[in-house]
Amino acid sequence: MGNAERFSGKVALVTGGASGIGAAVARRLHAEGARVASLDVHGGPPNGVLALTGDVSRSADVEAAVAGVHRELGPIDILVCSAGVPGASLPTVDVTDEEWRRVMGINADGVFYCNRAVIPSMVERGYGRIVNIASIAGKNGTPNFAPYGASKAAVIALTKALGRELADTEILANAVCPSVADTDIIKVHTPEKVKELIQLVPKGRFVRTDEIAAMVAWLSSEECSFSTGQLFDISGGRSVY
């Protein structure tokens, strides 16, 4: 269930909006009245969403995308950072320099670049909502996915820092920590690993992207007015701390 007018007059930028969690978030915000842009290395965001092509691991691409949103849609009120990669399934000792930097560059650097790029305008206008998609892996760690877990832990720490830095403003920064979602990310796992991951979740299934989008929508709204620098788990009972 949504509210068709909840984001009327608001402009949102969603990274990774061409697929998975990002696409679900872009659809939800657009359905509830926002003017939405997607920044992705691939095209094809949901209908009605402005497509911007760029690599979040490149600060110049991020700056150009933010400028493009301002030019085409207006100043950004809502930023949702969903672009990310799982990385290769490897023991830590087998992770190459290149693989470490690739995962950290997209998952951690990309979130930092996007957050940094939108904050000045939000501060100037006195309003903003930032939602960074982290992961339970950033809290628990996942064997053979050290770069991924480390990158998501960085997202969590960045979000906490921003929440406190901006606490005297109307700009809120929060993170969502899903357990494994039913997206392309599970394709990097063997069927045996997929079964093991499901067994870790008391609810007995993967989280759906529309469920994550519903949580993000609330965190992006004016209804969320006092929570900042927080982690919002959506893990089917897997995380209890």
PDB file of C-alpha atoms in Angstrom:
ATOM      1  CA  MET A   1       0.000   0.000   0.000  1.00  0.00           C
ATOM      2  CA  GLY A   2       1.297   3.443  -0.858  1.00  0.00           C
ATOM      3  CA  ASN A   3       0.396   7.098  -0.692  1.00  0.00           C
ATOM      4  CA  ALA A   4       0.186   8.643  -4.151  1.00  0.00           C
ATOM      5  CA  GLU A   5       0.845  12.140  -2.800  1.00  0.00           C
ATOM      6  CA  ARG A   6       3.465  11.436  -0.141  1.00  0.00           C
ATOM      7  CA  PHE A   7       6.369  12.695  -2.250  1.00  0.00           C
ATOM      8  CA  SER A   8       4.537  15.292  -4.313  1.00  0.00           C
ATOM      9  CA  GLY A   9       6.950  18.093  -5.171  1.00  0.00           C
ATOM     10  CA  LYS A  10      10.005  16.085  -4.077  1.00  0.00           C
ATOM     11  CA  VAL A  11      12.971  15.111  -6.256  1.00  0.00           C
ATOM     12  CA  ALA A  12      14.796  11.840  -5.660  1.00  0.00           C
ATOM     13  CA  LEU A  13      18.027  10.365  -6.970  1.00  0.00           C
ATOM     14  CA  VAL A  14      18.364   6.582  -6.712  1.00  0.00           C
ATOM     15  CA  THR A  15      21.660   4.931  -7.574  1.00  0.00           C
ATOM     16  CA  GLY A  16      21.490   1.450  -9.053  1.00  0.00           C
ATOM     17  CA  GLY A  17      17.949   2.222 -10.141  1.00  0.00           C
ATOM     18  CA  ALA A  18      17.978  -0.010 -13.214  1.00  0.00           C
ATOM     19  CA  SER A  19      17.581  -3.277 -11.326  1.00  0.00           C
ATOM     20  CA  GLY A  20      17.092  -5.014  -7.996  1.00  0.00           C
ATOM     21  CA  ILE A  21      16.544  -2.975  -4.857  1.00  0.00           C
ATOM     22  CA  GLY A  22      17.235   0.304  -6.641  1.00  0.00           C
ATOM     23  CA  ALA A  23      14.571  -0.303  -9.266  1.00  0.00           C
ATOM     24  CA  ALA A  24      12.019  -1.247  -6.600  1.00  0.00           C
ATOM     25  CA  VAL A  25      12.811   1.942  -4.678  1.00  0.00           C
ATOM     26  CA  ALA A  26      12.619   4.090  -7.806  1.00  0.00           C
ATOM     27  CA  ARG A  27       9.215   2.609  -8.673  1.00  0.00           C
ATOM     28  CA  ARG A  28       7.898   3.150  -5.148  1.00  0.00           C
ATOM     29  CA  LEU A  29       9.032   6.775  -4.902  1.00  0.00           C
ATOM     30  CA  HIS A  30       7.707   7.554  -8.373  1.00  0.00           C
ATOM     31  CA  ALA A  31       4.368   5.895  -7.605  1.00  0.00           C
ATOM     32  CA  GLU A  32       4.066   8.080  -4.523  1.00  0.00           C
ATOM     33  CA  GLY A  33       4.556  11.316  -6.418  1.00  0.00           C
ATOM     34  CA  ALA A  34       8.297  11.979  -6.555  1.00  0.00           C
ATOM     35  CA  ARG A  35      10.211  13.074  -9.607  1.00  0.00           C
ATOM     36  CA  VAL A  36      12.866  10.361  -9.735  1.00  0.00           C
ATOM     37  CA  ALA A  37      16.223   9.957 -11.465  1.00  0.00           C
ATOM     38  CA  SER A  38      18.299   6.782 -11.621  1.00  0.00           C
ATOM     39  CA  LEU A  39      22.090   6.740 -11.816  1.00  0.00           C
ATOM     40  CA  ASP A  40      23.329   3.399 -13.105  1.00  0.00           C
ATOM     41  CA  VAL A  41      26.013   1.984 -15.382  1.00  0.00           C
ATOM     42  CA  HIS A  42      23.155   0.287 -17.243  1.00  0.00           C
ATOM     43  CA  GLY A  43      20.087   1.866 -18.776  1.00  0.00           C
ATOM     44  CA  GLY A  44      16.504   0.786 -18.332  1.00  0.00           C
ATOM     45  CA  PRO A  45      15.139   2.252 -15.070  1.00  0.00           C
ATOM     46  CA  PRO A  46      11.389   1.943 -14.409  1.00  0.00           C
ATOM     47  CA  ASN A  47       8.978   3.895 -16.599  1.00  0.00           C
ATOM     48  CA  GLY A  48       8.754   7.551 -15.688  1.00  0.00           C
ATOM     49  CA  VAL A  49      12.234   7.621 -14.130  1.00  0.00           C
ATOM     50  CA  LEU A  50      14.954   9.827 -15.611  1.00  0.00           C
ATOM     51  CA  ALA A  51      17.848   7.631 -16.758  1.00  0.00           C
ATOM     52  CA  LEU A  52      21.351   8.880 -16.049  1.00  0.00           C
ATOM     53  CA  THR A  53      24.315   6.739 -17.026  1.00  0.00           C
ATOM     54  CA  GLY A  54      27.411   6.810 -14.864  1.00  0.00           C
ATOM     55  CA  ASP A  55      29.728   4.931 -12.542  1.00  0.00           C
ATOM     56  CA  VAL A  56      29.309   5.794  -8.854  1.00  0.00           C
ATOM     57  CA  SER A  57      32.923   4.798  -8.216  1.00  0.00           C
ATOM     58  CA  ARG A  58      33.961   7.865 -10.236  1.00  0.00           C
ATOM     59  CA  SER A  59      33.369  11.117  -8.372  1.00  0.00           C
ATOM     60  CA  ALA A  60      33.221  13.065 -11.647  1.00  0.00           C
ATOM     61  CA  ASP A  61      30.329  10.877 -12.847  1.00  0.00           C
ATOM     62  CA  VAL A  62      28.492  11.442  -9.570  1.00  0.00           C
ATOM     63  CA  GLU A  63      28.958  15.204  -9.697  1.00  0.00           C
ATOM     64  CA  ALA A  64      27.748  15.274 -13.303  1.00  0.00           C
ATOM     65  CA  ALA A  65      24.684  13.193 -12.403  1.00  0.00           C
ATOM     66  CA  VAL A  66      23.745  15.438  -9.488  1.00  0.00           C
ATOM     67  CA  ALA A  67      24.099  18.481 -11.739  1.00  0.00           C
ATOM     68  CA  GLY A  68      21.928  16.719 -14.335  1.00  0.00           C
ATOM     69  CA  VAL A  69      19.169  16.037 -11.809  1.00  0.00           C
ATOM     70  CA  HIS A  70      19.208  19.662 -10.660  1.00  0.00           C
ATOM     71  CA  ARG A  71      18.972  20.792 -14.272  1.00  0.00           C
ATOM     72  CA  GLU A  72      16.248  18.356 -15.407  1.00  0.00           C
ATOM     73  CA  LEU A  73      14.144  17.821 -12.279  1.00  0.00           C
ATOM     74  CA  GLY A  74      15.241  20.328  -9.640  1.00  0.00           C
ATOM     75  CA  PRO A  75      17.238  20.227  -6.393  1.00  0.00           C
ATOM     76  CA  ILE A  76      17.525  16.783  -4.810  1.00  0.00           C
ATOM     77  CA  ASP A  77      15.417  16.210  -1.698  1.00  0.00           C
ATOM     78  CA  ILE A  78      15.981  12.452  -1.412  1.00  0.00           C
ATOM     79  CA  LEU A  79      19.077  10.371  -2.091  1.00  0.00           C
ATOM     80  CA  VAL A  80      18.940   6.574  -1.993  1.00  0.00           C
ATOM     81  CA  CYS A  81      22.275   4.830  -2.541  1.00  0.00           C
ATOM     82  CA  SER A  82      21.547   1.323  -3.772  1.00  0.00           C
ATOM     83  CA  ALA A  83      24.240   0.734  -6.398  1.00  0.00           C
ATOM     84  CA  GLY A  84      26.444  -2.148  -5.340  1.00  0.00           C
ATOM     85  CA  VAL A  85      28.162  -5.386  -6.295  1.00  0.00           C
ATOM     86  CA  PRO A  86      28.655  -8.580  -4.262  1.00  0.00           C
ATOM     87  CA  GLY A  87      32.151  -9.260  -5.482  1.00  0.00           C
ATOM     88  CA  ALA A  88      33.630 -12.671  -6.128  1.00  0.00           C
ATOM     89  CA  SER A  89      33.185 -15.514  -3.653  1.00  0.00           C
ATOM     90  CA  LEU A  90      36.774 -16.043  -2.511  1.00  0.00           C
ATOM     91  CA  PRO A  91      38.738 -16.723   0.649  1.00  0.00           C
ATOM     92  CA  THR A  92      40.235 -13.450   1.827  1.00  0.00           C
ATOM     93  CA  VAL A  93      43.790 -14.599   1.025  1.00  0.00           C
ATOM     94  CA  ASP A  94      42.765 -15.083  -2.618  1.00  0.00           C
ATOM     95  CA  VAL A  95      41.224 -11.626  -3.070  1.00  0.00           C
ATOM     96  CA  THR A  96      43.343  -9.598  -5.483  1.00  0.00           C
ATOM     97  CA  ASP A  97      44.138  -5.914  -5.115  1.00  0.00           C
ATOM     98  CA  GLU A  98      41.959  -5.239  -8.137  1.00  0.00           C
ATOM     99  CA  GLU A  99      38.950  -7.116  -6.740  1.00  0.00           C
ATOM    100  CA  TRP A 100      39.246  -5.393  -3.357  1.00  0.00           C
ATOM    101  CA  ARG A 101      39.372  -1.971  -4.978  1.00  0.00           C
ATOM    102  CA  ARG A 102      36.515  -2.773  -7.388  1.00  0.00           C
ATOM    103  CA  VAL A 103      34.112  -3.761  -4.607  1.00  0.00           C
ATOM    104  CA  MET A 104      35.162  -0.989  -2.248  1.00  0.00           C
ATOM    105  CA  GLY A 105      35.089   1.534  -5.085  1.00  0.00           C
ATOM    106  CA  ILE A 106      31.474   0.860  -5.997  1.00  0.00           C
ATOM    107  CA  ASN A 107      30.006  -0.042  -2.602  1.00  0.00           C
ATOM    108  CA  ALA A 108      31.855   2.344  -0.285  1.00  0.00           C
ATOM    109  CA  ASP A 109      33.448   5.094  -2.384  1.00  0.00           C
ATOM    110  CA  GLY A 110      30.266   5.395  -4.444  1.00  0.00           C
ATOM    111  CA  VAL A 111      28.096   5.987  -1.389  1.00  0.00           C
ATOM    112  CA  PHE A 112      30.568   8.538  -0.040  1.00  0.00           C
ATOM    113  CA  TYR A 113      30.734  10.428  -3.359  1.00  0.00           C
ATOM    114  CA  CYS A 114      26.932  10.554  -3.661  1.00  0.00           C
ATOM    115  CA  ASN A 115      26.343  11.606  -0.056  1.00  0.00           C
ATOM    116  CA  ARG A 116      28.998  14.292  -0.306  1.00  0.00           C
ATOM    117  CA  ALA A 117      27.587  15.610  -3.575  1.00  0.00           C
ATOM    118  CA  VAL A 118      24.016  16.181  -2.363  1.00  0.00           C
ATOM    119  CA  ILE A 119      24.600  17.525   1.134  1.00  0.00           C
ATOM    120  CA  PRO A 120      25.564  21.141   0.276  1.00  0.00           C
ATOM    121  CA  SER A 121      22.313  21.817  -1.592  1.00  0.00           C
ATOM    122  CA  MET A 122      20.273  20.068   1.099  1.00  0.00           C
ATOM    123  CA  VAL A 123      21.921  22.207   3.779  1.00  0.00           C
ATOM    124  CA  GLU A 124      21.316  25.351   1.756  1.00  0.00           C
ATOM    125  CA  ARG A 125      17.605  24.534   1.423  1.00  0.00           C
ATOM    126  CA  GLY A 126      17.255  23.167   4.955  1.00  0.00           C
ATOM    127  CA  TYR A 127      15.838  19.757   4.071  1.00  0.00           C
ATOM    128  CA  GLY A 128      16.961  16.322   2.918  1.00  0.00           C
ATOM    129  CA  ARG A 129      16.631  12.580   3.345  1.00  0.00           C
ATOM    130  CA  ILE A 130      19.573  10.228   2.714  1.00  0.00           C
ATOM    131  CA  VAL A 131      19.091   6.465   2.779  1.00  0.00           C
ATOM    132  CA  ASN A 132      22.113   4.239   2.208  1.00  0.00           C
ATOM    133  CA  ILE A 133      21.591   0.551   1.469  1.00  0.00           C
ATOM    134  CA  ALA A 134      24.017  -1.400   3.648  1.00  0.00           C
ATOM    135  CA  SER A 135      23.745  -5.107   4.490  1.00  0.00           C
ATOM    136  CA  ILE A 136      23.691  -7.525   7.363  1.00  0.00           C
ATOM    137  CA  ALA A 137      27.104  -8.554   6.023  1.00  0.00           C
ATOM    138  CA  GLY A 138      28.404  -5.207   7.257  1.00  0.00           C
ATOM    139  CA  LYS A 139      27.406  -6.213  10.796  1.00  0.00           C
ATOM    140  CA  ASN A 140      28.037  -9.958  10.826  1.00  0.00           C
ATOM    141  CA  GLY A 141      30.674 -10.448   8.164  1.00  0.00           C
ATOM    142  CA  THR A 142      30.225 -13.190   5.586  1.00  0.00           C
ATOM    143  CA  PRO A 143      32.898 -15.837   5.004  1.00  0.00           C
ATOM    144  CA  ASN A 144      34.491 -15.612   1.539  1.00  0.00           C
ATOM    145  CA  PHE A 145      32.974 -12.158   0.976  1.00  0.00           C
ATOM    146  CA  ALA A 146      35.370  -9.987   2.962  1.00  0.00           C
ATOM    147  CA  PRO A 147      35.429  -7.043   0.513  1.00  0.00           C
ATOM    148  CA  TYR A 148      31.628  -6.941   0.408  1.00  0.00           C
ATOM    149  CA  GLY A 149      31.257  -7.061   4.184  1.00  0.00           C
ATOM    150  CA  ALA A 150      33.987  -4.466   4.666  1.00  0.00           C
ATOM    151  CA  SER A 151      32.393  -2.146   2.124  1.00  0.00           C
ATOM    152  CA  LYS A 152      29.003  -2.365   3.811  1.00  0.00           C
ATOM    153  CA  ALA A 153      30.573  -1.798   7.236  1.00  0.00           C
ATOM    154  CA  ALA A 154      32.048   1.379   5.753  1.00  0.00           C
ATOM    155  CA  VAL A 155      28.572   2.445   4.608  1.00  0.00           C
ATOM    156  CA  ILE A 156      27.252   1.901   8.129  1.00  0.00           C
ATOM    157  CA  ALA A 157      30.041   3.947   9.710  1.00  0.00           C
ATOM    158  CA  LEU A 158      29.631   6.749   7.157  1.00  0.00           C
ATOM    159  CA  THR A 159      25.892   6.892   7.783  1.00  0.00           C
ATOM    160  CA  LYS A 160      26.359   7.074  11.541  1.00  0.00           C
ATOM    161  CA  ALA A 161      28.886   9.876  11.156  1.00  0.00           C
ATOM    162  CA  LEU A 162      26.630  11.870   8.842  1.00  0.00           C
ATOM    163  CA  GLY A 163      23.635  11.410  11.102  1.00  0.00           C
ATOM    164  CA  ARG A 164      25.530  13.030  13.937  1.00  0.00           C
ATOM    165  CA  GLU A 165      27.133  15.727  11.780  1.00  0.00           C
ATOM    166  CA  LEU A 166      23.754  16.817  10.424  1.00  0.00           C
ATOM    167  CA  ALA A 167      21.682  16.271  13.566  1.00  0.00           C
ATOM    168  CA  ASP A 168      21.065  20.010  14.022  1.00  0.00           C
ATOM    169  CA  THR A 169      19.477  20.229  10.552  1.00  0.00           C
ATOM    170  CA  GLU A 170      16.417  18.761   8.868  1.00  0.00           C
ATOM    171  CA  ILE A 171      18.660  16.432   6.870  1.00  0.00           C
ATOM    172  CA  LEU A 172      18.378  12.842   8.052  1.00  0.00           C
ATOM    173  CA  ALA A 173      20.830  10.089   7.117  1.00  0.00           C
ATOM    174  CA  ASN A 174      19.927   6.468   7.772  1.00  0.00           C
ATOM    175  CA  ALA A 175      20.902   3.042   6.494  1.00  0.00           C
ATOM    176  CA  VAL A 176      18.898  -0.067   5.687  1.00  0.00           C
ATOM    177  CA  CYS A 177      20.518  -3.431   6.421  1.00  0.00           C
ATOM    178  CA  PRO A 178      18.801  -6.260   4.540  1.00  0.00           C
ATOM    179  CA  SER A 179      19.628  -9.912   4.753  1.00  0.00           C
ATOM    180  CA  VAL A 180      20.123 -11.490   1.333  1.00  0.00           C
ATOM    181  CA  ALA A 181      17.511 -10.195  -1.083  1.00  0.00           C
ATOM    182  CA  ASP A 182      15.919 -12.020  -3.970  1.00  0.00           C
ATOM    183  CA  THR A 183      17.980 -10.208  -6.609  1.00  0.00           C
ATOM    184  CA  ASP A 184      20.790 -10.989  -9.038  1.00  0.00           C
ATOM    185  CA  ILE A 185      23.207 -10.972  -6.096  1.00  0.00           C
ATOM    186  CA  ILE A 186      22.273 -14.575  -5.306  1.00  0.00           C
ATOM    187  CA  LYS A 187      23.640 -15.645  -8.702  1.00  0.00           C
ATOM    188  CA  VAL A 188      27.164 -15.494  -7.308  1.00  0.00           C
ATOM    189  CA  HIS A 189      26.298 -18.272  -4.848  1.00  0.00           C
ATOM    190  CA  THR A 190      26.090 -22.009  -5.451  1.00  0.00           C
ATOM    191  CA  PRO A 191      22.699 -23.684  -4.889  1.00  0.00           C
ATOM    192  CA  GLU A 192      24.115 -25.148  -1.680  1.00  0.00           C
ATOM    193  CA  LYS A 193      25.125 -21.707  -0.439  1.00  0.00           C
ATOM    194  CA  VAL A 194      21.721 -20.269  -1.345  1.00  0.00           C
ATOM    195  CA  LYS A 195      20.042 -22.993   0.720  1.00  0.00           C
ATOM    196  CA  GLU A 196      22.392 -22.265   3.627  1.00  0.00           C
ATOM    197  CA  LEU A 197      21.614 -18.542   3.471  1.00  0.00           C
ATOM    198  CA  ILE A 198      17.881 -19.169   3.568  1.00  0.00           C
ATOM    199  CA  GLN A 199      18.317 -21.459   6.574  1.00  0.00           C
ATOM    200  CA  LEU A 200      19.960 -18.575   8.460  1.00  0.00           C
ATOM    201  CA  VAL A 201      16.761 -16.525   8.209  1.00  0.00           C
ATOM    202  CA  PRO A 202      14.085 -17.425  10.779  1.00  0.00           C
ATOM    203  CA  LYS A 203      11.382 -16.321   8.330  1.00  0.00           C
ATOM    204  CA  GLY A 204      12.726 -18.980   5.951  1.00  0.00           C
ATOM    205  CA  ARG A 205      13.015 -16.888   2.776  1.00  0.00           C
ATOM    206  CA  PHE A 206      14.865 -14.048   1.128  1.00  0.00           C
ATOM    207  CA  VAL A 207      13.635 -10.498   1.620  1.00  0.00           C
ATOM    208  CA  ARG A 208      11.700  -9.092  -1.335  1.00  0.00           C
ATOM    209  CA  THR A 209      12.789  -5.863  -2.999  1.00  0.00           C
ATOM    210  CA  ASP A 210       9.323  -4.342  -2.548  1.00  0.00           C
ATOM    211  CA  GLU A 211       9.623  -4.914   1.220  1.00  0.00           C
ATOM    212  CA  ILE A 212      12.919  -3.031   1.261  1.00  0.00           C
ATOM    213  CA  ALA A 213      11.400  -0.269  -0.880  1.00  0.00           C
ATOM    214  CA  ALA A 214       8.572   0.179   1.622  1.00  0.00           C
ATOM    215  CA  MET A 215      11.065   0.745   4.435  1.00  0.00           C
ATOM    216  CA  VAL A 216      13.124   3.118   2.292  1.00  0.00           C
ATOM    217  CA  ALA A 217      10.001   5.082   1.379  1.00  0.00           C
ATOM    218  CA  TRP A 218       9.214   5.771   5.023  1.00  0.00           C
ATOM    219  CA  LEU A 219      12.801   6.774   5.771  1.00  0.00           C
ATOM    220  CA  SER A 220      12.671   9.103   2.751  1.00  0.00           C
ATOM    221  CA  SER A 221       9.461  10.780   3.868  1.00  0.00           C
ATOM    222  CA  GLU A 222       8.570  13.680   6.133  1.00  0.00           C
ATOM    223  CA  GLU A 223       6.926  11.141   8.454  1.00  0.00           C
ATOM    224  CA  CYS A 224      10.456  10.131   9.420  1.00  0.00           C
ATOM    225  CA  SER A 225      11.461  13.229  11.346  1.00  0.00           C
ATOM    226  CA  PHE A 226      13.524  12.133  14.369  1.00  0.00           C
ATOM    227  CA  SER A 227      15.504   9.047  13.333  1.00  0.00           C
ATOM    228  CA  THR A 228      18.984   9.751  12.003  1.00  0.00           C
ATOM    229  CA  GLY A 229      22.292   7.936  11.970  1.00  0.00           C
ATOM    230  CA  GLN A 230      20.391   4.687  12.505  1.00  0.00           C
ATOM    231  CA  LEU A 231      20.432   1.203  10.997  1.00  0.00           C
ATOM    232  CA  PHE A 232      17.089  -0.283  10.061  1.00  0.00           C
ATOM    233  CA  ASP A 233      17.345  -4.056   9.755  1.00  0.00           C
ATOM    234  CA  ILE A 234      15.094  -5.998   7.418  1.00  0.00           C
ATOM    235  CA  SER A 235      16.409  -9.500   7.896  1.00  0.00           C
ATOM    236  CA  GLY A 236      13.464 -11.755   8.706  1.00  0.00           C
ATOM    237  CA  GLY A 237      14.673 -12.168  12.267  1.00  0.00           C
ATOM    238  CA  ARG A 238      18.265 -13.041  11.373  1.00  0.00           C
ATOM    239  CA  SER A 239      19.673  -9.962  13.052  1.00  0.00           C
ATOM    240  CA  VAL A 240      18.549  -9.318  16.618  1.00  0.00           C
ATOM    241  CA  TYR A 241      21.064  -6.687  17.698  1.00  0.00           C
TER     242      TYR A 241
END
